[in-house]
Short mmCIF file of C-alpha atoms and ligand atoms in Angstrom, two decimals:
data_model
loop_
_atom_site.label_atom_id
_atom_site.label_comp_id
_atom_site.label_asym_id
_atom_site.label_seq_id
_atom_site.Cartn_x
_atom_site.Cartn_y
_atom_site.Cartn_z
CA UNK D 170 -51.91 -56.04 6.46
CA UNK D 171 -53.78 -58.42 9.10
CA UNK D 172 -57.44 -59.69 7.46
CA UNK D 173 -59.96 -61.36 9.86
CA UNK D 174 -61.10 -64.64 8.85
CA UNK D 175 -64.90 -65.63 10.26
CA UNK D 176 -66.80 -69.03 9.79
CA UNK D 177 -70.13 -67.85 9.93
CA UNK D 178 -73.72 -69.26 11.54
CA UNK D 179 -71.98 -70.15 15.21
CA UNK D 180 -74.22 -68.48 17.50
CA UNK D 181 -73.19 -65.77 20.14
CA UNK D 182 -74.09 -65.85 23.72
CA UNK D 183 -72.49 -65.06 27.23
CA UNK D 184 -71.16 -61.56 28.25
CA UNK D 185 -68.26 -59.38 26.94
CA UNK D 186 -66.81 -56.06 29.09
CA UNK D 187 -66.79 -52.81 26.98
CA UNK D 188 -63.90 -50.46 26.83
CA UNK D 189 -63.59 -46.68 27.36
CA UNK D 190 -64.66 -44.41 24.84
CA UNK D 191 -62.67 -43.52 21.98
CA UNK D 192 -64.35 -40.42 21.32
CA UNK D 193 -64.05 -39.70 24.66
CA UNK D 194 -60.43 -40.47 25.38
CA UNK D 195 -59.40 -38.44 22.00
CA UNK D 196 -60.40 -34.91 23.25
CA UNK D 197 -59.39 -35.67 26.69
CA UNK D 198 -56.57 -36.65 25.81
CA UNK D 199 -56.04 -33.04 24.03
CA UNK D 200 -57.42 -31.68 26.98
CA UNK D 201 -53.95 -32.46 28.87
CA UNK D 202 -52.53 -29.72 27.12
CA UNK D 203 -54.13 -27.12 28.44
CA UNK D 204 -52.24 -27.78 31.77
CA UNK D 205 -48.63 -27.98 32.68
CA UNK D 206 -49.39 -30.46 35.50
CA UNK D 207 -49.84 -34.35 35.47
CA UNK D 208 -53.14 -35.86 34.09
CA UNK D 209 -53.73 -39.25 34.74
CA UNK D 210 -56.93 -40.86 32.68
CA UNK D 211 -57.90 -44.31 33.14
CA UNK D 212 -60.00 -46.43 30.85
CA UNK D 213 -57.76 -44.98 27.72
CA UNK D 214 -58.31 -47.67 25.47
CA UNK D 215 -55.92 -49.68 23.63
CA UNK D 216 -56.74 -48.17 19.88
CA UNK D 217 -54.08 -46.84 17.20
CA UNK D 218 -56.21 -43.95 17.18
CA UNK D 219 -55.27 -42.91 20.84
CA UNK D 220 -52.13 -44.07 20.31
CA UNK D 221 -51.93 -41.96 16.90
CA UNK D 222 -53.49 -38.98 20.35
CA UNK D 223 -49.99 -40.04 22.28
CA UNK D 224 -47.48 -39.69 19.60
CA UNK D 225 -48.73 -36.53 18.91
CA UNK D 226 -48.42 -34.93 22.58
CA UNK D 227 -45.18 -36.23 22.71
CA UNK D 228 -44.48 -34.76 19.69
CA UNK D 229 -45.55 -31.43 20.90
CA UNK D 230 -43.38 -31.94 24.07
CA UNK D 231 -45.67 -33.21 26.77
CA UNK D 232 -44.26 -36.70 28.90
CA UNK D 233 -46.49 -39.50 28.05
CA UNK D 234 -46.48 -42.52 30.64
CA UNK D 235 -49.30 -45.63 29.73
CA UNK D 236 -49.26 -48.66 32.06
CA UNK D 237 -52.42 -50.98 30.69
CA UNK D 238 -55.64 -48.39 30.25
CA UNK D 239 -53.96 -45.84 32.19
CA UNK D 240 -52.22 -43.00 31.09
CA UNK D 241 -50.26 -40.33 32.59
CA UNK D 242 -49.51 -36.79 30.26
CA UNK D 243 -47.73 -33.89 31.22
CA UNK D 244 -47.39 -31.27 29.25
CA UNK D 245 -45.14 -28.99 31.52
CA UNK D 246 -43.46 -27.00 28.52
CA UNK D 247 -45.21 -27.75 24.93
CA UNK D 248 -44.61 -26.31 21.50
CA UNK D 249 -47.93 -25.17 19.87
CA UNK D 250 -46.96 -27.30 15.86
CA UNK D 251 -48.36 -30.41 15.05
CA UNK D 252 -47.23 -31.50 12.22
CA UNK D 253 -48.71 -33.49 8.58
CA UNK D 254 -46.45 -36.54 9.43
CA UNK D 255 -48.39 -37.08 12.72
CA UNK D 256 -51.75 -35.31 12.05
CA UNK D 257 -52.70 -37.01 8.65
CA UNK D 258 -53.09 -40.37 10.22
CA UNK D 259 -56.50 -39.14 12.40
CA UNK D 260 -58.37 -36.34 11.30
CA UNK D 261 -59.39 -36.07 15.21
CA UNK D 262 -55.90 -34.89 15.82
CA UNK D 263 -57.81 -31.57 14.68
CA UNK D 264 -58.77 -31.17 18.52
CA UNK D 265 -55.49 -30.42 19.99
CA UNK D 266 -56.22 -26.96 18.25
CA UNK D 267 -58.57 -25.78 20.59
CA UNK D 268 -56.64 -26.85 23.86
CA UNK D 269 -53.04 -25.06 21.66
CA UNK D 270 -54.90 -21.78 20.99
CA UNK D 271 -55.75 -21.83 24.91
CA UNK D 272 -52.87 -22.33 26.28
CA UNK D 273 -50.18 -21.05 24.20
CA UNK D 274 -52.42 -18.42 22.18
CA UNK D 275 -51.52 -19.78 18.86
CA UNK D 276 -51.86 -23.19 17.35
CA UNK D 277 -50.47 -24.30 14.02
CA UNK D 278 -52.09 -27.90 12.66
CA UNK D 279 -52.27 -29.62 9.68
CA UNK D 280 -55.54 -29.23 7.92
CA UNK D 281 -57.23 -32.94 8.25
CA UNK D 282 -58.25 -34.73 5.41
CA UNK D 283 -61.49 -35.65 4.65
CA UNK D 284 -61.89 -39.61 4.50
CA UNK D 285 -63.92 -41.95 2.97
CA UNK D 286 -67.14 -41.02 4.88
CA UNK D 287 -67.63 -37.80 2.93
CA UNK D 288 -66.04 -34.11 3.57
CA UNK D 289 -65.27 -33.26 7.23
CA UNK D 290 -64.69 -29.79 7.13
CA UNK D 291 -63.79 -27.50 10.44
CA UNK D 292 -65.25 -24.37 9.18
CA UNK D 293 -67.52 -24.24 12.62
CA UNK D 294 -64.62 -24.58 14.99
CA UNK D 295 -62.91 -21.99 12.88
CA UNK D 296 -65.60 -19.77 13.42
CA UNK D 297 -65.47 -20.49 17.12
CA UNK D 298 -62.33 -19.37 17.80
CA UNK D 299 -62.46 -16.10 15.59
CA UNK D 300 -65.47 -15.46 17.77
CA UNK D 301 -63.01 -15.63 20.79
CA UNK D 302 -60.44 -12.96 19.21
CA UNK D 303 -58.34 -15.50 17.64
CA UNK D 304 -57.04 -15.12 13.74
CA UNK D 305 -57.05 -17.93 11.28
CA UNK D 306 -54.96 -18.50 8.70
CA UNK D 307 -55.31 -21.34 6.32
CA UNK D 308 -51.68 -21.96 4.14
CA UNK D 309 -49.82 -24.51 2.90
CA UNK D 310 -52.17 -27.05 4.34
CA UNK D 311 -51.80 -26.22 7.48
CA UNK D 312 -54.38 -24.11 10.06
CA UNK D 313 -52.98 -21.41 11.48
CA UNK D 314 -54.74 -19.85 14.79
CA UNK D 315 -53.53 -17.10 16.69
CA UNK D 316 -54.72 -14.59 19.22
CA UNK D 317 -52.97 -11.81 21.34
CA UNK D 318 -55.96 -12.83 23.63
CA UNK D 319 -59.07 -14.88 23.79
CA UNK D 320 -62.20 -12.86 25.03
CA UNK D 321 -65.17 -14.44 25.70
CA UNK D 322 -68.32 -14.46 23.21
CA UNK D 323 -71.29 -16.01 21.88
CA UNK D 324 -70.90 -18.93 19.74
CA UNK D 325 -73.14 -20.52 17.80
CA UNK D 326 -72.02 -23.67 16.21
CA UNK D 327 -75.01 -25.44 14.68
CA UNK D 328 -74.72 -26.51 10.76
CA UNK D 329 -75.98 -27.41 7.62
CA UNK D 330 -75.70 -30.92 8.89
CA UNK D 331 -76.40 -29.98 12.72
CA UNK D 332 -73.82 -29.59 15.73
CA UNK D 333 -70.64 -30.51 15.75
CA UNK D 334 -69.14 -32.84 17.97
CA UNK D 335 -65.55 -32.00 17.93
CA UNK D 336 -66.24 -28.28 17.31
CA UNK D 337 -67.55 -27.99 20.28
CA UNK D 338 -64.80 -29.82 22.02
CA UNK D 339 -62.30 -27.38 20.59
CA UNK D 340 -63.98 -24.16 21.07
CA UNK D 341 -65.07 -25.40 24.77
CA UNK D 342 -60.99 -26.24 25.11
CA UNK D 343 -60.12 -22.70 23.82
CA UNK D 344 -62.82 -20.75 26.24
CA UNK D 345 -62.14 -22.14 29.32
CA UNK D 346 -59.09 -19.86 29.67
CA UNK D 347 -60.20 -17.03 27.64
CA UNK D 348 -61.34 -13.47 29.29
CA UNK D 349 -64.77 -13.71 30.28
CA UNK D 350 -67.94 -15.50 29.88
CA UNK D 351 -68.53 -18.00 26.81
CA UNK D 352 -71.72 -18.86 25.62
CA UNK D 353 -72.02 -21.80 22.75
CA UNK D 354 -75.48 -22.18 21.14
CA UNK D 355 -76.10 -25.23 19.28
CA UNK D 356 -73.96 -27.24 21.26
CA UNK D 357 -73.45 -30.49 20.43
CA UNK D 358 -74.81 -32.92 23.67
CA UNK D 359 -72.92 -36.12 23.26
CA UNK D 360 -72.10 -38.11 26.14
CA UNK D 361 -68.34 -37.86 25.02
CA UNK D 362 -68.76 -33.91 24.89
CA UNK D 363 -70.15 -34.17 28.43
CA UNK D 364 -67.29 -36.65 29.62
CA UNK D 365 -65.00 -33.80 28.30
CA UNK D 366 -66.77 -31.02 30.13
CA UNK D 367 -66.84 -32.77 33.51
CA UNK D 368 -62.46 -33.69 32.90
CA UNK D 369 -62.15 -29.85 32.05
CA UNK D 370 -64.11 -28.84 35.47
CA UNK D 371 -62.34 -31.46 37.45
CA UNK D 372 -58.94 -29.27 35.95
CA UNK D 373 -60.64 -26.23 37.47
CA UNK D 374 -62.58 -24.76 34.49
CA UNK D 375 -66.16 -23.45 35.07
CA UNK D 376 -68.47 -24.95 32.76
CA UNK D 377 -72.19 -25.52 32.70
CA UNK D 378 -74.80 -26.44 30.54
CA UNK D 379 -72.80 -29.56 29.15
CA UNK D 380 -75.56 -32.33 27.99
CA UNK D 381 -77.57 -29.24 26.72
CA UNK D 382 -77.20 -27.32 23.70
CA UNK D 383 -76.22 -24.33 25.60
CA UNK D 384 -72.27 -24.25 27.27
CA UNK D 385 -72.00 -21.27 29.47
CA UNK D 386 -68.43 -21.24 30.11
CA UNK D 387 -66.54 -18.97 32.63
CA UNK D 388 -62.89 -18.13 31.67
CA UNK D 389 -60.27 -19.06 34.04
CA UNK D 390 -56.30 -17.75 34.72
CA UNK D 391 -54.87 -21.66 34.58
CA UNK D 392 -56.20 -25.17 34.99
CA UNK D 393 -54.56 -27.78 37.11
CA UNK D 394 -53.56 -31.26 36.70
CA UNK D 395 -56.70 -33.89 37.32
CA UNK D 396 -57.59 -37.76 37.40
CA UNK D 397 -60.47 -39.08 35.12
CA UNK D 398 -62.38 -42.57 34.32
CA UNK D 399 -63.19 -42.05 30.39
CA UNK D 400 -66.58 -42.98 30.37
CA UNK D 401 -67.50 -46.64 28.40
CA UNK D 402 -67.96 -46.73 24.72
CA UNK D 403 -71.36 -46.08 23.50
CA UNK D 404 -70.44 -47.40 19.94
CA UNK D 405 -68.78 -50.27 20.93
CA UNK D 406 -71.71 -51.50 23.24
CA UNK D 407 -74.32 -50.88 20.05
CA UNK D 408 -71.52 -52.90 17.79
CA UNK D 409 -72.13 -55.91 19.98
CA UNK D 410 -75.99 -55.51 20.89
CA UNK D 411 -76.18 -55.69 17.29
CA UNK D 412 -73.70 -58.36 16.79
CA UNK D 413 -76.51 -60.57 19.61
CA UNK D 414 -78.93 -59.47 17.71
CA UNK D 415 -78.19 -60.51 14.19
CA UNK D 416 -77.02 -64.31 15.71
CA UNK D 417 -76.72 -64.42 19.24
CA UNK D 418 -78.44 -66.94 21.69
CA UNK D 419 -78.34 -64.10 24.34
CA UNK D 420 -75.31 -61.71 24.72
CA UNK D 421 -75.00 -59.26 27.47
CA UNK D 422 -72.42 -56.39 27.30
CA UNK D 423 -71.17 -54.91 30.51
CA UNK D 424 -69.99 -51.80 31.84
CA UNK D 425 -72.33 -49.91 29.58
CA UNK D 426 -74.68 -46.63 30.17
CA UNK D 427 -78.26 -46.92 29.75
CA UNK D 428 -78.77 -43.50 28.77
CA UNK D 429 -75.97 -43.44 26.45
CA UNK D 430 -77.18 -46.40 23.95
CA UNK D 431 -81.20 -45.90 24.61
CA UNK D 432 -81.60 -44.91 20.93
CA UNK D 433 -79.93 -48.45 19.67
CA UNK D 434 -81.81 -50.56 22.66
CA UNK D 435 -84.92 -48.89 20.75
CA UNK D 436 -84.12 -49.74 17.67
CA UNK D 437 -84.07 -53.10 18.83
CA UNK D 438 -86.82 -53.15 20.25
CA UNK D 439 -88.70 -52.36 17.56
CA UNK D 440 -87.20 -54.64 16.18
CA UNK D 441 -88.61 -57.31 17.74
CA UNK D 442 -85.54 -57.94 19.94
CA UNK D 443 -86.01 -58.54 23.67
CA UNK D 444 -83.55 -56.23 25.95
CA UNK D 445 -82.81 -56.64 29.58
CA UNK D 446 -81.37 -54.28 31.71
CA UNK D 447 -79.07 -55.17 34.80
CA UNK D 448 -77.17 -52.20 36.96
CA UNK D 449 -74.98 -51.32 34.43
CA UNK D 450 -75.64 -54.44 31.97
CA UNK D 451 -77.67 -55.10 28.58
CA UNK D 452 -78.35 -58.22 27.36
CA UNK D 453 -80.04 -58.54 23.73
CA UNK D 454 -82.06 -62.13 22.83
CA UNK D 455 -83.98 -62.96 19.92
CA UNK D 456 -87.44 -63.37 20.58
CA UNK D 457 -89.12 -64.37 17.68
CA UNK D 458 -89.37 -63.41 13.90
CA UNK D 459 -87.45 -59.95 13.38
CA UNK D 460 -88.84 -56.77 11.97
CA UNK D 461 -87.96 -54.50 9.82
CA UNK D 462 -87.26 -50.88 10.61
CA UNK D 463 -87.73 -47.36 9.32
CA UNK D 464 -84.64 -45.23 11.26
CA UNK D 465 -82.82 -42.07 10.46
CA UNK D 466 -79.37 -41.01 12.02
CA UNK D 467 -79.42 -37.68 14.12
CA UNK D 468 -77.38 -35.72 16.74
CA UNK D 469 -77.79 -37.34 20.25
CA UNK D 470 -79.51 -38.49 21.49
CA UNK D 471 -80.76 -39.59 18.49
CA UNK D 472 -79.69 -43.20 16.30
CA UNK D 473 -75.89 -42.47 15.88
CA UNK D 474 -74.79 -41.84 12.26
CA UNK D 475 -71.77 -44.33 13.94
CA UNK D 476 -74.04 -47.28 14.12
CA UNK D 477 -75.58 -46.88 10.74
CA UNK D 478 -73.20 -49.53 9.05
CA UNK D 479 -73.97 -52.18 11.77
CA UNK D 480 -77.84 -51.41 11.66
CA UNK D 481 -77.51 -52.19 8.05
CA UNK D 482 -75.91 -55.02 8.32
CA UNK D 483 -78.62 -56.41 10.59
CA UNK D 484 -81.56 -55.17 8.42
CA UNK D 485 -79.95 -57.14 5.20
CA UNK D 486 -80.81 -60.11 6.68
CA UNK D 487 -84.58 -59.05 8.49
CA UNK D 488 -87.14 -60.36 6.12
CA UNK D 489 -89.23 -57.16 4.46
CA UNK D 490 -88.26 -53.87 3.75
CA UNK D 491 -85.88 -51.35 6.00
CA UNK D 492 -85.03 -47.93 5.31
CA UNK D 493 -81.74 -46.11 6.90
CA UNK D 494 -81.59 -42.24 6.40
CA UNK D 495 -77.68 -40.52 7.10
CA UNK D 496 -78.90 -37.14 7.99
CA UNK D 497 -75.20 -36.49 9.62
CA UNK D 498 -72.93 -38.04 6.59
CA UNK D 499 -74.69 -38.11 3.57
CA UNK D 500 -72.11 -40.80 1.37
CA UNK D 501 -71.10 -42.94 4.81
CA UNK D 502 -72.44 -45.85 2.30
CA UNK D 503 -68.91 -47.94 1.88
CA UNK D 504 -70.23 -50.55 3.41
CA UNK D 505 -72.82 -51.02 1.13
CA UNK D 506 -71.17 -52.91 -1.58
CA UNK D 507 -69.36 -55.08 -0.21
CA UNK D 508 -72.85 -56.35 1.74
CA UNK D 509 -74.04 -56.89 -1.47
CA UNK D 510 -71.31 -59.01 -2.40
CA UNK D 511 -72.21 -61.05 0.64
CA UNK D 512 -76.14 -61.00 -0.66
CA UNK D 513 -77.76 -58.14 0.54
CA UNK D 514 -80.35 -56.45 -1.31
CA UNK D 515 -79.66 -52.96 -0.81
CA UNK D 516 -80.48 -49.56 -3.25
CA UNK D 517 -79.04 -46.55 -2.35
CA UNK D 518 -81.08 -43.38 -3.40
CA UNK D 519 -79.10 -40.31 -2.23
CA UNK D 520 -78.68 -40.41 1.56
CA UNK D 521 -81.44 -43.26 2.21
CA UNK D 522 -80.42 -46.96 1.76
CA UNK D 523 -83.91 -49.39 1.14
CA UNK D 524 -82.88 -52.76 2.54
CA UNK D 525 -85.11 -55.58 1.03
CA UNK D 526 -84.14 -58.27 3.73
CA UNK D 527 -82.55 -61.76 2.43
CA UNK D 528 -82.55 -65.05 4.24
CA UNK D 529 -79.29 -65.42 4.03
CA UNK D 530 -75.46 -64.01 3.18
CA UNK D 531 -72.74 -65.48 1.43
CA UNK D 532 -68.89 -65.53 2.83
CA UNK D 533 -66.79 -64.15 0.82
CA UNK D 534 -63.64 -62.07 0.83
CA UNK D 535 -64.57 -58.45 1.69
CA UNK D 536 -62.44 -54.96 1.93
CA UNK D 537 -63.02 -52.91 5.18
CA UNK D 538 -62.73 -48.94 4.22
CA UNK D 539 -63.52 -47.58 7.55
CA UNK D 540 -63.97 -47.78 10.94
CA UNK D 541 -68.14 -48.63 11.26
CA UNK D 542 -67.93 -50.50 7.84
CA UNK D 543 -65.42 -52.86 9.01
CA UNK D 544 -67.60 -53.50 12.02
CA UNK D 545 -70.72 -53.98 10.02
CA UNK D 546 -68.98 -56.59 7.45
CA UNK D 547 -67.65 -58.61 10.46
CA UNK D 548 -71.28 -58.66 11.95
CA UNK D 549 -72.50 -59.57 8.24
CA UNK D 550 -69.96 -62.29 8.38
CA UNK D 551 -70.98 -63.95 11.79
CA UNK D 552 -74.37 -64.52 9.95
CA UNK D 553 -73.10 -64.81 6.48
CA UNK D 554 -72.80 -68.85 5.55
CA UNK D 555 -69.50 -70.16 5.02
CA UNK D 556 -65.83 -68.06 5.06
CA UNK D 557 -65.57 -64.28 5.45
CA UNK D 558 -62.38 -62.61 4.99
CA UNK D 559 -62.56 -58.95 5.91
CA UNK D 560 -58.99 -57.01 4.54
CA UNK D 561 -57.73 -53.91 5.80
CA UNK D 562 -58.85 -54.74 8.98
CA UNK D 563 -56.49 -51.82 10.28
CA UNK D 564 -59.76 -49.45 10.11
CA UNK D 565 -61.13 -51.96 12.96
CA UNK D 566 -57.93 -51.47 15.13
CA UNK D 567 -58.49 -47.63 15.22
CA UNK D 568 -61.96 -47.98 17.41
CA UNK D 569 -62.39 -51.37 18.34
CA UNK D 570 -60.50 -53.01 21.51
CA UNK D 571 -59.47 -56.74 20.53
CA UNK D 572 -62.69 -56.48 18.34
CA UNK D 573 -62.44 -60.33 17.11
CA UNK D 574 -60.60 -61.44 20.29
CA UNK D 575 -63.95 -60.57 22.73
CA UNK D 576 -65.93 -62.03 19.69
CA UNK D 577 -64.49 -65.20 20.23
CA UNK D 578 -65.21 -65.13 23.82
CA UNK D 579 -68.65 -65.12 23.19
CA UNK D 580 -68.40 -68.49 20.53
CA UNK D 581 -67.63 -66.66 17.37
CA UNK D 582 -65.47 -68.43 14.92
CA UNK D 583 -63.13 -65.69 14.46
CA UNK D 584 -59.20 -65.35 14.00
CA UNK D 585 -57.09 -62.65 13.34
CA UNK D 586 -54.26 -63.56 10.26
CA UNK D 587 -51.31 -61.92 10.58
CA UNK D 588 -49.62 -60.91 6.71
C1 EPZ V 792 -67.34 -37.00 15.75
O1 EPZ V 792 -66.73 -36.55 14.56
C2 EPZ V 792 -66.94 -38.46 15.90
N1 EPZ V 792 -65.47 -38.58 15.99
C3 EPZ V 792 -67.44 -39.27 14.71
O2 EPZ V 792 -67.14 -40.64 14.97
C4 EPZ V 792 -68.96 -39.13 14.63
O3 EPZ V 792 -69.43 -39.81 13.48
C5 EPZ V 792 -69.32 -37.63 14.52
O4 EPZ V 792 -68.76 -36.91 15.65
C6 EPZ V 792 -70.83 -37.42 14.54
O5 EPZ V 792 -71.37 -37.95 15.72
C7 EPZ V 792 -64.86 -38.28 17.16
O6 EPZ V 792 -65.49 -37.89 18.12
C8 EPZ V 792 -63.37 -38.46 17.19
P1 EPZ V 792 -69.09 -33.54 13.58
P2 EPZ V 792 -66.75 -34.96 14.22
O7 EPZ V 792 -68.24 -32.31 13.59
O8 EPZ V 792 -66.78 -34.17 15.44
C9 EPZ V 792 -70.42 -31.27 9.67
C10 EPZ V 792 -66.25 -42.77 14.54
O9 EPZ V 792 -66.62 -43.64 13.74
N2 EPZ V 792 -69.44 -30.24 10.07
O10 EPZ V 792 -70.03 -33.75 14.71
O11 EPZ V 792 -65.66 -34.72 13.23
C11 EPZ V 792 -69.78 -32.60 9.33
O12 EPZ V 792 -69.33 -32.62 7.99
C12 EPZ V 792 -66.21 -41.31 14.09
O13 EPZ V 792 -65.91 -42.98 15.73
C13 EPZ V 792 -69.39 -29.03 9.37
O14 EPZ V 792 -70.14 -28.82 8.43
O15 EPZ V 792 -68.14 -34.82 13.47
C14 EPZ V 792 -70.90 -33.57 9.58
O16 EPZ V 792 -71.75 -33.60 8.45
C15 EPZ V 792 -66.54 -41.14 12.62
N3 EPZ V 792 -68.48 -28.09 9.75
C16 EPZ V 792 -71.64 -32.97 10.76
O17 EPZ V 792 -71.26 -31.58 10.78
C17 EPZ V 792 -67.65 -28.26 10.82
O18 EPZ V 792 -66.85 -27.35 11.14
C18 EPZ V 792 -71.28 -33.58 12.12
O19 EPZ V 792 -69.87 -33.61 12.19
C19 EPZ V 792 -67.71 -29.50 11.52
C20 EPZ V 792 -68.62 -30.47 11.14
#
């Protein structure tokens, strides 16, 4: 298994490009399936989660062509099984369920595992599609959905913990070619749930309302084949901001949406940061002695449960006292120790973490346990004095692009060792 190795204190500055959305790209590339003509998506980016996405069309039959960021599916005659071999790897592989039930009328998926960020249960999109006439069958670890038809209803998918993301992927994959009007309440409004809708209505689907909590979707006989730019991603543009913030001289990330990182550029802000906008540029500076900072995570477009680890990571070193409340996954803490290994003063009390800042981290050999973690402990490290070594560093290669390669382009002193 690779580690990263960082020698901490360099500061960052210059300008980095950011890649296409992984939580975009997943449920488009799901959405394929609903057609049996050519899709071609650019921007996919290089991850093992989408290429965990690929092997699993190709397992269920489709033709799966990828030259650089852009890929090619067609899913001309698909069987509706996705097995535990190819499923277990990515809980996301849950969304080809939606886009199955659709098309063939029955869908057969193993159940995904929870992981170390707490349960991730799929009772909601469950619920969806029995709304839409389809039966559900749970057995032998697998999720069994069937329907003689789907018929359109009304659908609310709201929470204990508030919308969910991919449950409203899948049950807005499953509607679009069920009888009749669909209406989902409690929608959830992500910019990678709107990048879906808008791939889905190039195919010919008729959906509105996406960005809003309210999808009124109109069923249609078939969708056609389409060609999409996944939109840039949102977390990866907030990974670096904060990665400028916590040591950088000045770092600007391009190919980024205002609107879709607003809630991080506040944070920063508050902060104490100074942020610049360009056309579709955001450069971070220091600009004096940092603050610290009350924030909670909520639904967008509010502060991202998936930039909690990194905002932590920053506050450990921003003298006084922080607070971070997970309102979306209560135990996403696994980060949290291994910070304080590296210094940081940090007491968790339920879902709230109380960050008394320190002046400085230690290097020192650290475990990665999942995707944001491993981002925050390499941002802890480009501070940290002296040698980080982050292990497992396979949880960085399922959402981060050449994470510690465009690092190093902006001065980090990074390097990837292969084992
Ligand atoms: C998506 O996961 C993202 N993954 C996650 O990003 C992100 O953290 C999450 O949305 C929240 O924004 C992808 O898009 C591939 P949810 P998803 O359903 O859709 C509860 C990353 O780091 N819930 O919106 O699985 C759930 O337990 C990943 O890139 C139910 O109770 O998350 C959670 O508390 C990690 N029942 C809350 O809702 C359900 O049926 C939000 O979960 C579904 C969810």
């Amino acid at each position: 298994m690779d580690k990263i190795l960082i020698h901490g204190g360099r500061p960052l500055s210059g300008s980095i490009k950011i890649s296409g959305s992984k939580n975009s790209a997943l449920p488009i590339l799901a959405a394929t399936l609903l057609t049996r003509e050519p899709c071609i998506l650019h921007r996919v980016p290089d991850l093992s989660d989408t290429h965990y996405m690929l092997q699993i069309l190709t397992h269920l039959g489709a033709q799966v062509e990828r030259a650089s960021g852009t890929v090619t599916v067609t899913s001309d005659t698909i069987e509706s099984i996705a097995p535990y071999d190819v499923v277990r790897k990515m809980r996301a592989s849950v969304c080809v369920l939606g886009p199955l039930l659709g098309r063939c009328k029955e869908a057969t998926v193993s159940m995904p595992g929870g992981c170390v960020i707490g349960d991730r249960p799929i009772d909601l999109h469950l619920k969806g599609f029995e709304a839409l006439g389809a039966a559900v069958r749970v057995e032998n670890g697998n999720v069994k959905v069937f329907a003689p038809k789907l018929v359109g209803a009304v659908i609310s998918l709201t929470g204990k913990f508030g919308p969910t993301v991919l449950g409203t992927d899948n049950v807005m994959m499953a509607a679009v070619l069920a009888d009749g009007i669909t209406v989902i309440e409690g929608a959830a409004t992500e910019p990678e749930v709107v990048d879906l809708a808008d791939f889905l209505n190039k195919m010919g689907a008729k959906i509105e309302g996406a960005g809003t909590r309210r999808l009124i979707i109109e069923g249609v006989k078939e969708l056609h084949g389409a060609e999409h730019d996944i939109i840039p991603d949102r977390i990866e543009a907030g990974t670096f901001l904060v990665a400028g913030a916590i040591c950088g001289q000045g770092v600007t990330v391009k190919r980024v949406v205002r609107d879709h990182v607003s809630s991080v550029t506040d944070a920063l802000i508050a902060c104490g940061y100074q942020i610049q906008w360009g056309e579709n540029s955001i450069t971070v500076s220091p600009n004096g002695a940092a603050k610290p900072l009350e924030i909670a995570t909520e639904p967008y477009p509010g502060f991202p449960t998936d930039m909690q680890a990194q905002m932590c990571a920053l506050l450990s070193t921003t003298d006084g006292i922080s607070v971070i409340t997970e309102n979306i996954f209560p135990q996403r803490y696994m980060h949290v120790a291994e910070l304080k290994r590296m210094g940081a003063h940090v007491q968790l009390e339920g879902a709230t973490a109380v960050i008394q800042g320190v002046e400085r981290l230690f290097g020192a050999p650290v475990m990665a346990s999942d995707l944001r973690a491993s981002a925050a402990l390499v941002l802890a490290g480009l501070k940290a004095e002296g040698r980080t070594e982050v292990s497992r560093v396979y949880h960085i290669d399922r959402g981060y692009e050449h994470l510690d390669e465009k690092l190093s382009e902006l001065g980090a002193h990074i390097e990837r060792l292969k084992e």
